[in-house]
Structures are given as structure tokens and as C-alpha cells.
Amino acid sequence: MARVMLIEDDPSVREGLRLSLSRHGHDVDAAGTGEEGLRRLRVTPADIVVLDLMLPGLDGFEVCRRIRAGGPTPIVMLTARGDDLDVVSGLEAGADDYVVKPVRPRVLEARIRAVLRRGGPAAGAGAGAEAHGDLAIDRGSLTVSKAGVQITLPPLELRLLLELSAAAGQVFSRQQLLESVWDLDFLGDSRLVDACVQRLRTKIEDVPSKPRYVQTVRGFGYRFGPL
């Protein structure tokens, strides 16, 4: 059972999702505004947040950024349209996945379970520390540091880094990463990978626009350097 913080302003949608998630065994706390949801999270942290993007007052994008700035709590966002701008902006704000409205409860439940699974150990966990230039990755303790300074990474970004660095120099397609890191196959969206790569680069690269570690192989996918 997971503790879910549901932030949705539409009362009927909120109640429907609350009942559905409760039937799946989750402990659901529901809020109608972003401000209310953030207040409740400060009092009682959640295992995962289900967040509507189109909220009155403090919108979902800002709520997502504030949650992500405070820690690695996973976020699944709800968007009224499969609009590219909404999806990309939400992912760049820190969301881990998204579901398009009208929400099918089984799809949302599947996404929640997949996101929560990603919090566990990833590729090569337990293999010990390794150095890649200034970057040190300890697979035993699941910690990352750069030039001796520890870097805190949300579970999804950590899993992506572990997956890529386990086979330095190997090119991974976005689909391969969706299956190995996101636990998604046909349900996957390559924008999940691109947004996560961008967020990871801001934390481990000296110059994110000129990546040394997580490198783009145009037309194919990503590989881990330095080469």
C-alpha cells in the first residue's frame, strides 16, 4: 500500500480517483488546490503525488517544481490534453510520468505502480564504487558525487544514470531506456527519457548544453561518457 497525495480541483474527478485508488489498496489524501496539497505534504509526506496540471491559483507546474525542490517524491501528472507543450513543460518541471484525461483508473494505477517500482535498486546495484572522471558512482550505497561533493538524485534520475553508466560507451535507444528504467514498453513516451536526461544533466554536467557524461547520439539515443 502506498500513501498517495491526489491534487485535483474538479470535485467529481477527485472523488472518483480517490475511490478508485483506495480500492486498489492505497491510502489517499485528496486536495482541491495546489496550496492545500503542499500544506498537507509538509505535514505528512506521501510516497507519490498525483497532480493535475490545470489548477486554480498555484498551477500544477509550480506545484511540481516546489515538490521536486523539496525532495525526490515521485510525481504523476494529469493533463487535460496530450498537448506537447503541457507534457514537456510538466516533465521538465520534475514530473516522472503523465496520464491524459479523462483518466482511466487502471491506467493510472499501472503508472503509479511502475513509478514506485523505480525507487528500488537499478542496474548493477551492489557492485561497489567506480570513477568516471570527476563523477563517482557507488552502486552499493546508491550514491553519486562529483569532485567529492555528494549529489542528491531522485530515484528515476539515479536509475537512468546507473543504467547508462553500467555500459559506458554503449548507445541506448529511448525505447530501451523506457523498458529498462521506466518499466514501460508500448505505454512509453520518449519525451519521458529526454526530460529526465535534461534534469540529470543540470546536476552532473559542468555545462549541461555541452554534456560530457550523458551524451546524445543523434538519431539513435544516449550513451554514457566520457569517451
GROMACS .gro file of N, CA, C and O in nm, residues 45-167:
model
  492
   45PRO      N    1   0.436   1.352   0.459
   45PRO     CA    2   0.490   1.321   0.326
   45PRO      C    3   0.417   1.203   0.262
   45PRO      O    4   0.368   1.114   0.331
   46ALA      N    5   0.412   1.204   0.129
   46ALA     CA    6   0.347   1.096   0.054
   46ALA      C    7   0.452   1.010  -0.016
   46ALA      O    8   0.566   1.053  -0.037
   47ASP      N    9   0.413   0.889  -0.053
   47ASP     CA   10   0.500   0.803  -0.134
   47ASP      C   11   0.500   0.847  -0.279
   47ASP      O   12   0.598   0.827  -0.351
   48ILE      N   13   0.388   0.906  -0.323
   48ILE     CA   14   0.375   0.950  -0.461
   48ILE      C   15   0.267   1.057  -0.468
   48ILE      O   16   0.172   1.056  -0.388
   49VAL      N   17   0.281   1.151  -0.561
   49VAL     CA   18   0.184   1.258  -0.581
   49VAL      C   19   0.121   1.242  -0.719
   49VAL      O   20   0.191   1.224  -0.818
   50VAL      N   21  -0.013   1.247  -0.723
   50VAL     CA   22  -0.086   1.252  -0.850
   50VAL      C   23  -0.136   1.395  -0.862
   50VAL      O   24  -0.216   1.441  -0.780
   51LEU      N   25  -0.090   1.466  -0.964
   51LEU     CA   26  -0.105   1.611  -0.971
   51LEU      C   27  -0.168   1.657  -1.101
   51LEU      O   28  -0.114   1.631  -1.209
   52ASP      N   29  -0.282   1.727  -1.089
   52ASP     CA   30  -0.345   1.788  -1.207
   52ASP      C   31  -0.265   1.913  -1.243
   52ASP      O   32  -0.230   1.993  -1.156
   53LEU      N   33  -0.239   1.933  -1.372
   53LEU     CA   34  -0.162   2.050  -1.414
   53LEU      C   35  -0.245   2.177  -1.413
   53LEU      O   36  -0.196   2.285  -1.380
   54MET      N   37  -0.373   2.168  -1.450
   54MET     CA   38  -0.456   2.286  -1.464
   54MET      C   39  -0.530   2.315  -1.334
   54MET      O   40  -0.648   2.284  -1.320
   55LEU      N   41  -0.460   2.373  -1.237
   55LEU     CA   42  -0.518   2.405  -1.107
   55LEU      C   43  -0.542   2.555  -1.096
   55LEU      O   44  -0.467   2.635  -1.154
   56PRO      N   45  -0.643   2.595  -1.022
   56PRO     CA   46  -0.663   2.738  -0.997
   56PRO      C   47  -0.556   2.789  -0.900
   56PRO      O   48  -0.502   2.713  -0.819
   57GLY      N   49  -0.525   2.918  -0.908
   57GLY     CA   50  -0.423   2.973  -0.819
   57GLY      C   51  -0.285   2.923  -0.856
   57GLY      O   52  -0.237   2.944  -0.967
   58LEU      N   53  -0.222   2.853  -0.765
   58LEU     CA   54  -0.090   2.795  -0.790
   58LEU      C   55  -0.105   2.677  -0.885
   58LEU      O   56  -0.163   2.574  -0.848
   59ASP      N   57  -0.057   2.691  -1.008
   59ASP     CA   58  -0.083   2.586  -1.106
   59ASP      C   59   0.006   2.464  -1.083
   59ASP      O   60   0.099   2.465  -1.003
   60GLY      N   61  -0.027   2.358  -1.156
   60GLY     CA   62   0.041   2.231  -1.136
   60GLY      C   63   0.189   2.234  -1.168
   60GLY      O   64   0.269   2.162  -1.106
   61PHE      N   65   0.230   2.318  -1.264
   61PHE     CA   66   0.371   2.328  -1.298
   61PHE      C   67   0.452   2.380  -1.179
   61PHE      O   68   0.557   2.326  -1.145
   62GLU      N   69   0.400   2.485  -1.113
   62GLU     CA   70   0.471   2.542  -0.999
   62GLU      C   71   0.466   2.447  -0.880
   62GLU      O   72   0.565   2.433  -0.806
   63VAL      N   73   0.352   2.381  -0.860
   63VAL     CA   74   0.343   2.282  -0.752
   63VAL      C   75   0.447   2.172  -0.775
   63VAL      O   76   0.516   2.130  -0.682
   64CYS      N   77   0.458   2.126  -0.899
   64CYS     CA   78   0.555   2.022  -0.933
   64CYS      C   79   0.697   2.067  -0.902
   64CYS      O   80   0.775   1.994  -0.841
   65ARG      N   81   0.731   2.190  -0.940
   65ARG     CA   82   0.865   2.241  -0.914
   65ARG      C   83   0.894   2.248  -0.764
   65ARG      O   84   1.004   2.216  -0.720
   66ARG      N   85   0.794   2.290  -0.686
   66ARG     CA   86   0.816   2.303  -0.542
   66ARG      C   87   0.830   2.166  -0.476
   66ARG      O   88   0.913   2.149  -0.385
   67ILE      N   89   0.752   2.070  -0.520
   67ILE     CA   90   0.765   1.935  -0.465
   67ILE      C   91   0.903   1.880  -0.498
   67ILE      O   92   0.972   1.823  -0.413
   68ARG      N   93   0.944   1.896  -0.623
   68ARG     CA   94   1.073   1.842  -0.665
   68ARG      C   95   1.189   1.911  -0.594
   68ARG      O   96   1.288   1.847  -0.558
   69ALA      N   97   1.177   2.042  -0.568
   69ALA     CA   98   1.284   2.114  -0.498
   69ALA      C   99   1.297   2.065  -0.355
   69ALA      O  100   1.406   2.073  -0.296
   70GLY      N  101   1.189   2.011  -0.299
   70GLY     CA  102   1.191   1.967  -0.160
   70GLY      C  103   1.236   1.823  -0.141
   70GLY      O  104   1.257   1.780  -0.028
   71GLY      N  105   1.249   1.747  -0.249
   71GLY     CA  106   1.290   1.609  -0.233
   71GLY      C  107   1.253   1.523  -0.352
   71GLY      O  108   1.199   1.572  -0.451
   72PRO      N  109   1.277   1.392  -0.342
   72PRO     CA  110   1.260   1.302  -0.456
   72PRO      C  111   1.123   1.237  -0.469
   72PRO      O  112   1.110   1.136  -0.536
   73THR      N  113   1.019   1.291  -0.403
   73THR     CA  114   0.888   1.228  -0.410
   73THR      C  115   0.843   1.211  -0.556
   73THR      O  116   0.839   1.310  -0.630
   74PRO      N  117   0.808   1.091  -0.600
   74PRO     CA  118   0.763   1.072  -0.739
   74PRO      C  119   0.634   1.147  -0.767
   74PRO      O  120   0.548   1.162  -0.680
   75ILE      N  121   0.621   1.193  -0.892
   75ILE     CA  122   0.503   1.271  -0.933
   75ILE      C  123   0.449   1.217  -1.064
   75ILE      O  124   0.524   1.204  -1.163
   76VAL      N  125   0.320   1.184  -1.066
   76VAL     CA  126   0.250   1.152  -1.190
   76VAL      C  127   0.154   1.268  -1.217
   76VAL      O  128   0.070   1.299  -1.133
   77MET      N  129   0.168   1.333  -1.330
   77MET     CA  130   0.083   1.448  -1.359
   77MET      C  131  -0.035   1.407  -1.446
   77MET      O  132  -0.026   1.313  -1.527
   78LEU      N  133  -0.145   1.479  -1.427
   78LEU     CA  134  -0.265   1.461  -1.508
   78LEU      C  135  -0.279   1.581  -1.599
   78LEU      O  136  -0.276   1.695  -1.553
   79THR      N  137  -0.295   1.558  -1.728
   79THR     CA  138  -0.310   1.667  -1.821
   79THR      C  139  -0.438   1.649  -1.901
   79THR      O  140  -0.472   1.537  -1.940
   80ALA      N  141  -0.510   1.759  -1.924
   80ALA     CA  142  -0.639   1.752  -1.992
   80ALA      C  143  -0.624   1.717  -2.138
   80ALA      O  144  -0.716   1.666  -2.201
   81ARG      N  145  -0.507   1.744  -2.193
   81ARG     CA  146  -0.481   1.713  -2.333
   81ARG      C  147  -0.346   1.643  -2.343
   81ARG      O  148  -0.262   1.660  -2.256
   82GLY      N  149  -0.329   1.570  -2.450
   82GLY     CA  150  -0.196   1.514  -2.474
   82GLY      C  151  -0.111   1.618  -2.542
   82GLY      O  152  -0.033   1.588  -2.631
   83ASP      N  153  -0.129   1.744  -2.502
   83ASP     CA  154  -0.062   1.857  -2.565
   83ASP      C  155   0.089   1.851  -2.541
   83ASP      O  156   0.134   1.837  -2.427
   84ASP      N  157   0.165   1.863  -2.648
   84ASP     CA  158   0.310   1.851  -2.636
   84ASP      C  159   0.368   1.952  -2.538
   84ASP      O  160   0.454   1.918  -2.457
   85LEU      N  161   0.320   2.077  -2.545
   85LEU     CA  162   0.375   2.181  -2.458
   85LEU      C  163   0.346   2.150  -2.313
   85LEU      O  164   0.435   2.162  -2.227
   86ASP      N  165   0.222   2.109  -2.282
   86ASP     CA  166   0.187   2.075  -2.144
   86ASP      C  167   0.272   1.958  -2.094
   86ASP      O  168   0.325   1.962  -1.982
   87VAL      N  169   0.282   1.855  -2.175
   87VAL     CA  170   0.355   1.735  -2.133
   87VAL      C  171   0.502   1.766  -2.111
   87VAL      O  172   0.560   1.734  -2.006
   88VAL      N  173   0.565   1.832  -2.208
   88VAL     CA  174   0.708   1.861  -2.196
   88VAL      C  175   0.734   1.956  -2.080
   88VAL      O  176   0.828   1.936  -2.002
   89SER      N  177   0.650   2.059  -2.063
   89SER     CA  178   0.669   2.153  -1.953
   89SER      C  179   0.654   2.083  -1.819
   89SER      O  180   0.730   2.110  -1.725
   90GLY      N  181   0.557   1.993  -1.809
   90GLY     CA  182   0.539   1.919  -1.684
   90GLY      C  183   0.655   1.828  -1.653
   90GLY      O  184   0.701   1.820  -1.539
   91LEU      N  185   0.706   1.760  -1.754
   91LEU     CA  186   0.821   1.671  -1.734
   91LEU      C  187   0.945   1.751  -1.697
   91LEU      O  188   1.023   1.711  -1.610
   92GLU      N  189   0.964   1.865  -1.762
   92GLU     CA  190   1.079   1.949  -1.731
   92GLU      C  191   1.069   2.008  -1.591
   92GLU      O  192   1.170   2.036  -1.526
   93ALA      N  193   0.946   2.028  -1.542
   93ALA     CA  194   0.926   2.080  -1.406
   93ALA      C  195   0.959   1.975  -1.301
   93ALA      O  196   0.974   2.007  -1.184
   94GLY      N  197   0.969   1.848  -1.343
   94GLY     CA  198   1.010   1.744  -1.250
   94GLY      C  199   0.918   1.624  -1.239
   94GLY      O  200   0.943   1.534  -1.160
   95ALA      N  201   0.810   1.619  -1.319
   95ALA     CA  202   0.720   1.504  -1.314
   95ALA      C  203   0.791   1.379  -1.366
   95ALA      O  204   0.878   1.387  -1.454
   96ASP      N  205   0.751   1.263  -1.313
   96ASP     CA  206   0.811   1.136  -1.354
   96ASP      C  207   0.734   1.069  -1.466
   96ASP      O  208   0.789   0.989  -1.541
   97ASP      N  209   0.605   1.098  -1.476
   97ASP     CA  210   0.521   1.035  -1.577
   97ASP      C  211   0.394   1.118  -1.590
   97ASP      O  212   0.371   1.212  -1.512
   98TYR      N  213   0.311   1.086  -1.689
   98TYR     CA  214   0.187   1.160  -1.706
   98TYR      C  215   0.077   1.069  -1.756
   98TYR      O  216   0.101   0.964  -1.815
   99VAL      N  217  -0.047   1.109  -1.729
   99VAL     CA  218  -0.166   1.040  -1.777
   99VAL      C  219  -0.261   1.146  -1.833
   99VAL      O  220  -0.283   1.249  -1.770
  100VAL      N  221  -0.315   1.118  -1.952
  100VAL     CA  222  -0.404   1.213  -2.018
  100VAL      C  223  -0.548   1.191  -1.972
  100VAL      O  224  -0.595   1.078  -1.960
  101LYS      N  225  -0.617   1.301  -1.942
  101LYS     CA  226  -0.759   1.294  -1.907
  101LYS      C  227  -0.844   1.273  -2.032
  101LYS      O  228  -0.805   1.317  -2.141
  102PRO      N  229  -0.961   1.211  -2.021
  102PRO     CA  230  -1.018   1.153  -1.900
  102PRO      C  231  -0.937   1.031  -1.854
  102PRO      O  232  -0.899   0.947  -1.936
  103VAL      N  233  -0.913   1.026  -1.725
  103VAL     CA  234  -0.823   0.924  -1.669
  103VAL      C  235  -0.895   0.790  -1.658
  103VAL      O  236  -1.004   0.782  -1.601
  104ARG      N  237  -0.831   0.687  -1.711
  104ARG     CA  238  -0.880   0.551  -1.689
  104ARG      C  239  -0.810   0.498  -1.564
  104ARG      O  240  -0.687   0.489  -1.560
  105PRO      N  241  -0.887   0.463  -1.461
  105PRO     CA  242  -0.827   0.424  -1.333
  105PRO      C  243  -0.723   0.314  -1.345
  105PRO      O  244  -0.620   0.317  -1.277
  106ARG      N  245  -0.747   0.216  -1.433
  106ARG     CA  246  -0.649   0.107  -1.446
  106ARG      C  247  -0.516   0.159  -1.502
  106ARG      O  248  -0.409   0.110  -1.464
  107VAL      N  249  -0.524   0.256  -1.594
  107VAL     CA  250  -0.401   0.312  -1.650
  107VAL      C  251  -0.326   0.390  -1.543
  107VAL      O  252  -0.204   0.377  -1.528
  108LEU      N  253  -0.399   0.472  -1.465
  108LEU     CA  254  -0.334   0.547  -1.358
  108LEU      C  255  -0.271   0.454  -1.256
  108LEU      O  256  -0.157   0.476  -1.213
  109GLU      N  257  -0.341   0.349  -1.218
  109GLU     CA  258  -0.288   0.254  -1.122
  109GLU      C  259  -0.161   0.188  -1.176
  109GLU      O  260  -0.062   0.170  -1.103
  110ALA      N  261  -0.161   0.152  -1.305
  110ALA     CA  262  -0.043   0.089  -1.364
  110ALA      C  263   0.076   0.185  -1.362
  110ALA      O  264   0.190   0.145  -1.334
  111ARG      N  265   0.049   0.313  -1.392
  111ARG     CA  266   0.158   0.411  -1.392
  111ARG      C  267   0.212   0.433  -1.251
  111ARG      O  268   0.333   0.447  -1.231
  112ILE      N  269   0.123   0.439  -1.153
  112ILE     CA  270   0.167   0.456  -1.014
  112ILE      C  271   0.256   0.341  -0.972
  112ILE      O  272   0.363   0.359  -0.914
  113ARG      N  273   0.214   0.218  -1.001
  113ARG     CA  274   0.294   0.101  -0.962
  113ARG      C  275   0.429   0.101  -1.033
  113ARG      O  276   0.532   0.065  -0.974
  114ALA      N  277   0.430   0.140  -1.161
  114ALA     CA  278   0.556   0.143  -1.235
  114ALA      C  279   0.651   0.248  -1.177
  114ALA      O  280   0.770   0.222  -1.158
  115VAL      N  281   0.598   0.367  -1.145
  115VAL     CA  282   0.681   0.472  -1.088
  115VAL      C  283   0.737   0.430  -0.953
  115VAL      O  284   0.855   0.451  -0.923
  116LEU      N  285   0.655   0.368  -0.870
  116LEU     CA  286   0.701   0.326  -0.738
  116LEU      C  287   0.807   0.216  -0.748
  116LEU      O  288   0.899   0.210  -0.666
  117ARG      N  289   0.794   0.128  -0.848
  117ARG     CA  290   0.896   0.023  -0.865
  117ARG      C  291   1.032   0.083  -0.896
  117ARG      O  292   1.135   0.026  -0.863
  118ARG      N  293   1.032   0.199  -0.961
  118ARG     CA  294   1.160   0.259  -1.000
  118ARG      C  295   1.240   0.309  -0.882
  118ARG      O  296   1.357   0.342  -0.896
  119GLY      N  297   1.178   0.316  -0.765
  119GLY     CA  298   1.252   0.362  -0.648
  119GLY      C  299   1.348   0.260  -0.594
  119GLY      O  300   1.432   0.292  -0.510
  120GLY      N  301   1.340   0.136  -0.641
  120GLY     CA  302   1.429   0.030  -0.592
  120GLY      C  303   1.563   0.032  -0.661
  120GLY      O  304   1.591   0.116  -0.745
  121PRO      N  305   1.650  -0.062  -0.625
  121PRO     CA  306   1.783  -0.070  -0.686
  121PRO      C  307   1.775  -0.086  -0.836
  121PRO      O  308   1.683  -0.146  -0.889
  122ALA      N  309   1.873  -0.031  -0.905
  122ALA     CA  310   1.875  -0.037  -1.051
  122ALA      C  311   1.998  -0.114  -1.096
  122ALA      O  312   2.062  -0.184  -1.018
  123ALA      N  313   2.031  -0.098  -1.224
  123ALA     CA  314   2.136  -0.178  -1.286
  123ALA      C  315   2.266  -0.178  -1.207
  123ALA      O  316   2.321  -0.074  -1.175
  124GLY      N  317   2.315  -0.297  -1.174
  124GLY     CA  318   2.445  -0.310  -1.112
  124GLY      C  319   2.451  -0.275  -0.965
  124GLY      O  320   2.559  -0.262  -0.910
  125ALA      N  321   2.339  -0.254  -0.900
  125ALA     CA  322   2.341  -0.216  -0.759
  125ALA      C  323   2.419  -0.319  -0.677
  125ALA      O  324   2.402  -0.438  -0.694
  126GLY      N  325   2.503  -0.269  -0.589
  126GLY     CA  326   2.581  -0.358  -0.504
  126GLY      C  327   2.719  -0.389  -0.560
  126GLY      O  328   2.797  -0.458  -0.498
  127ALA      N  329   2.754  -0.333  -0.677
  127ALA     CA  330   2.880  -0.366  -0.740
  127ALA      C  331   2.996  -0.283  -0.688
  127ALA      O  332   3.110  -0.306  -0.725
  128GLY      N  333   2.971  -0.183  -0.601
  128GLY     CA  334   3.079  -0.101  -0.546
  128GLY      C  335   3.097   0.029  -0.622
  128GLY      O  336   3.030   0.056  -0.720
  129ALA      N  337   3.192   0.110  -0.572
  129ALA     CA  338   3.214   0.244  -0.627
  129ALA      C  339   3.296   0.237  -0.755
  129ALA      O  340   3.377   0.148  -0.775
  130GLU      N  341   3.273   0.335  -0.841
  130GLU     CA  342   3.350   0.345  -0.965
  130GLU      C  343   3.366   0.492  -0.999
  130GLU      O  344   3.282   0.575  -0.962
  131ALA      N  345   3.475   0.527  -1.067
  131ALA     CA  346   3.503   0.666  -1.101
  131ALA      C  347   3.492   0.686  -1.252
  131ALA      O  348   3.541   0.605  -1.331
  132HIS      N  349   3.428   0.795  -1.290
  132HIS     CA  350   3.417   0.837  -1.430
  132HIS      C  351   3.455   0.984  -1.434
  132HIS      O  352   3.372   1.072  -1.413
  133GLY      N  353   3.584   1.011  -1.457
  133GLY     CA  354   3.629   1.150  -1.449
  133GLY      C  355   3.607   1.202  -1.308
  133GLY      O  356   3.646   1.139  -1.210
  134ASP      N  357   3.541   1.317  -1.296
  134ASP     CA  358   3.512   1.375  -1.164
  134ASP      C  359   3.392   1.310  -1.097
  134ASP      O  360   3.363   1.338  -0.980
  135LEU      N  361   3.322   1.225  -1.171
  135LEU     CA  362   3.198   1.167  -1.120
  135LEU      C  363   3.225   1.031  -1.057
  135LEU      O  364   3.286   0.944  -1.118
  136ALA      N  365   3.178   1.014  -0.933
  136ALA     CA  366   3.193   0.886  -0.863
  136ALA      C  367   3.055   0.827  -0.838
  136ALA      O  368   2.967   0.895  -0.785
  137ILE      N  369   3.037   0.702  -0.876
  137ILE     CA  370   2.909   0.633  -0.860
  137ILE      C  371   2.931   0.510  -0.773
  137ILE      O  372   3.010   0.422  -0.808
  138ASP      N  373   2.865   0.507  -0.659
  138ASP     CA  374   2.875   0.393  -0.569
  138ASP      C  375   2.746   0.312  -0.580
  138ASP      O  376   2.641   0.353  -0.532
  139ARG      N  377   2.756   0.198  -0.644
  139ARG     CA  378   2.637   0.116  -0.668
  139ARG      C  379   2.593   0.040  -0.543
  139ARG      O  380   2.481  -0.009  -0.537
  140GLY      N  381   2.681   0.029  -0.447
  140GLY     CA  382   2.644  -0.036  -0.323
  140GLY      C  383   2.554   0.050  -0.236
  140GLY      O  384   2.450   0.008  -0.188
  141SER      N  385   2.596   0.176  -0.220
  141SER     CA  386   2.518   0.268  -0.136
  141SER      C  387   2.420   0.351  -0.218
  141SER      O  388   2.342   0.429  -0.162
  142LEU      N  389   2.423   0.335  -0.352
  142LEU     CA  390   2.337   0.412  -0.442
  142LEU      C  391   2.356   0.562  -0.420
  142LEU      O  392   2.260   0.638  -0.407
  143THR      N  393   2.484   0.604  -0.418
  143THR     CA  394   2.515   0.745  -0.403
  143THR      C  395   2.602   0.791  -0.520
  143THR      O  396   2.674   0.711  -0.581
  144VAL      N  397   2.594   0.921  -0.548
  144VAL     CA  398   2.669   0.981  -0.657
  144VAL      C  399   2.736   1.107  -0.604
  144VAL      O  400   2.675   1.184  -0.529
  145SER      N  401   2.861   1.129  -0.642
  145SER     CA  402   2.930   1.252  -0.603
  145SER      C  403   3.011   1.303  -0.721
  145SER      O  404   3.050   1.227  -0.810
  146LYS      N  405   3.034   1.434  -0.718
  146LYS     CA  406   3.113   1.497  -0.823
  146LYS      C  407   3.219   1.584  -0.757
  146LYS      O  408   3.187   1.669  -0.675
  147ALA      N  409   3.345   1.556  -0.791
  147ALA     CA  410   3.459   1.627  -0.730
  147ALA      C  411   3.450   1.622  -0.579
  147ALA      O  412   3.479   1.719  -0.509
  148GLY      N  413   3.404   1.508  -0.526
  148GLY     CA  414   3.398   1.488  -0.382
  148GLY      C  415   3.273   1.540  -0.314
  148GLY      O  416   3.256   1.520  -0.194
  149VAL      N  417   3.187   1.605  -0.388
  149VAL     CA  418   3.063   1.661  -0.330
  149VAL      C  419   2.946   1.572  -0.369
  149VAL      O  420   2.923   1.547  -0.489
  150GLN      N  421   2.872   1.523  -0.269
  150GLN     CA  422   2.760   1.433  -0.298
  150GLN      C  423   2.648   1.505  -0.370
  150GLN      O  424   2.615   1.619  -0.339
  151ILE      N  425   2.587   1.435  -0.466
  151ILE     CA  426   2.476   1.488  -0.544
  151ILE      C  427   2.352   1.407  -0.509
  151ILE      O  428   2.355   1.283  -0.514
  152THR      N  429   2.245   1.475  -0.474
  152THR     CA  430   2.119   1.407  -0.444
  152THR      C  431   2.036   1.396  -0.572
  152THR      O  432   2.003   1.498  -0.634
  153LEU      N  433   2.004   1.274  -0.611
  153LEU     CA  434   1.927   1.250  -0.732
  153LEU      C  435   1.796   1.180  -0.697
  153LEU      O  436   1.796   1.086  -0.617
  154PRO      N  437   1.684   1.224  -0.755
  154PRO     CA  438   1.559   1.149  -0.739
  154PRO      C  439   1.576   1.008  -0.795
  154PRO      O  440   1.664   0.983  -0.880
  155PRO      N  441   1.495   0.913  -0.749
  155PRO     CA  442   1.513   0.772  -0.791
  155PRO      C  443   1.519   0.751  -0.942
  155PRO      O  444   1.602   0.674  -0.990
  156LEU      N  445   1.434   0.820  -1.016
  156LEU     CA  446   1.431   0.798  -1.160
  156LEU      C  447   1.561   0.842  -1.226
  156LEU      O  448   1.617   0.772  -1.311
  157GLU      N  449   1.613   0.959  -1.187
  157GLU     CA  450   1.738   1.007  -1.244
  157GLU      C  451   1.855   0.918  -1.204
  157GLU      O  452   1.946   0.893  -1.283
  158LEU      N  453   1.850   0.867  -1.080
  158LEU     CA  454   1.955   0.776  -1.035
  158LEU      C  455   1.952   0.647  -1.115
  158LEU      O  456   2.056   0.597  -1.160
  159ARG      N  457   1.833   0.593  -1.138
  159ARG     CA  458   1.822   0.469  -1.216
  159ARG      C  459   1.873   0.490  -1.359
  159ARG      O  460   1.940   0.403  -1.416
  160LEU      N  461   1.841   0.604  -1.418
  160LEU     CA  462   1.888   0.634  -1.553
  160LEU      C  463   2.040   0.640  -1.556
  160LEU      O  464   2.104   0.582  -1.645
  161LEU      N  465   2.099   0.710  -1.460
  161LEU     CA  466   2.245   0.720  -1.455
  161LEU      C  467   2.310   0.584  -1.434
  161LEU      O  468   2.409   0.550  -1.499
  162LEU      N  469   2.254   0.502  -1.345
  162LEU     CA  470   2.309   0.369  -1.321
  162LEU      C  471   2.299   0.281  -1.445
  162LEU      O  472   2.391   0.206  -1.477
  163GLU      N  473   2.187   0.291  -1.515
  163GLU     CA  474   2.168   0.210  -1.636
  163GLU      C  475   2.269   0.247  -1.744
  163GLU      O  476   2.334   0.161  -1.804
  164LEU      N  477   2.286   0.378  -1.768
  164LEU     CA  478   2.378   0.422  -1.873
  164LEU      C  479   2.523   0.393  -1.835
  164LEU      O  480   2.601   0.345  -1.918
  165SER      N  481   2.559   0.423  -1.711
  165SER     CA  482   2.699   0.409  -1.671
  165SER      C  483   2.743   0.264  -1.656
  165SER      O  484   2.862   0.234  -1.656
  166ALA      N  485   2.647   0.171  -1.643
  166ALA     CA  486   2.682   0.029  -1.633
  166ALA      C  487   2.743  -0.023  -1.762
  166ALA      O  488   2.809  -0.127  -1.762
  167ALA      N  489   2.718   0.048  -1.873
  167ALA     CA  490   2.774   0.006  -2.002
  167ALA      C  491   2.825   0.131  -2.073
  167ALA      O  492   2.771   0.174  -2.175
   0.00000   0.00000   0.00000
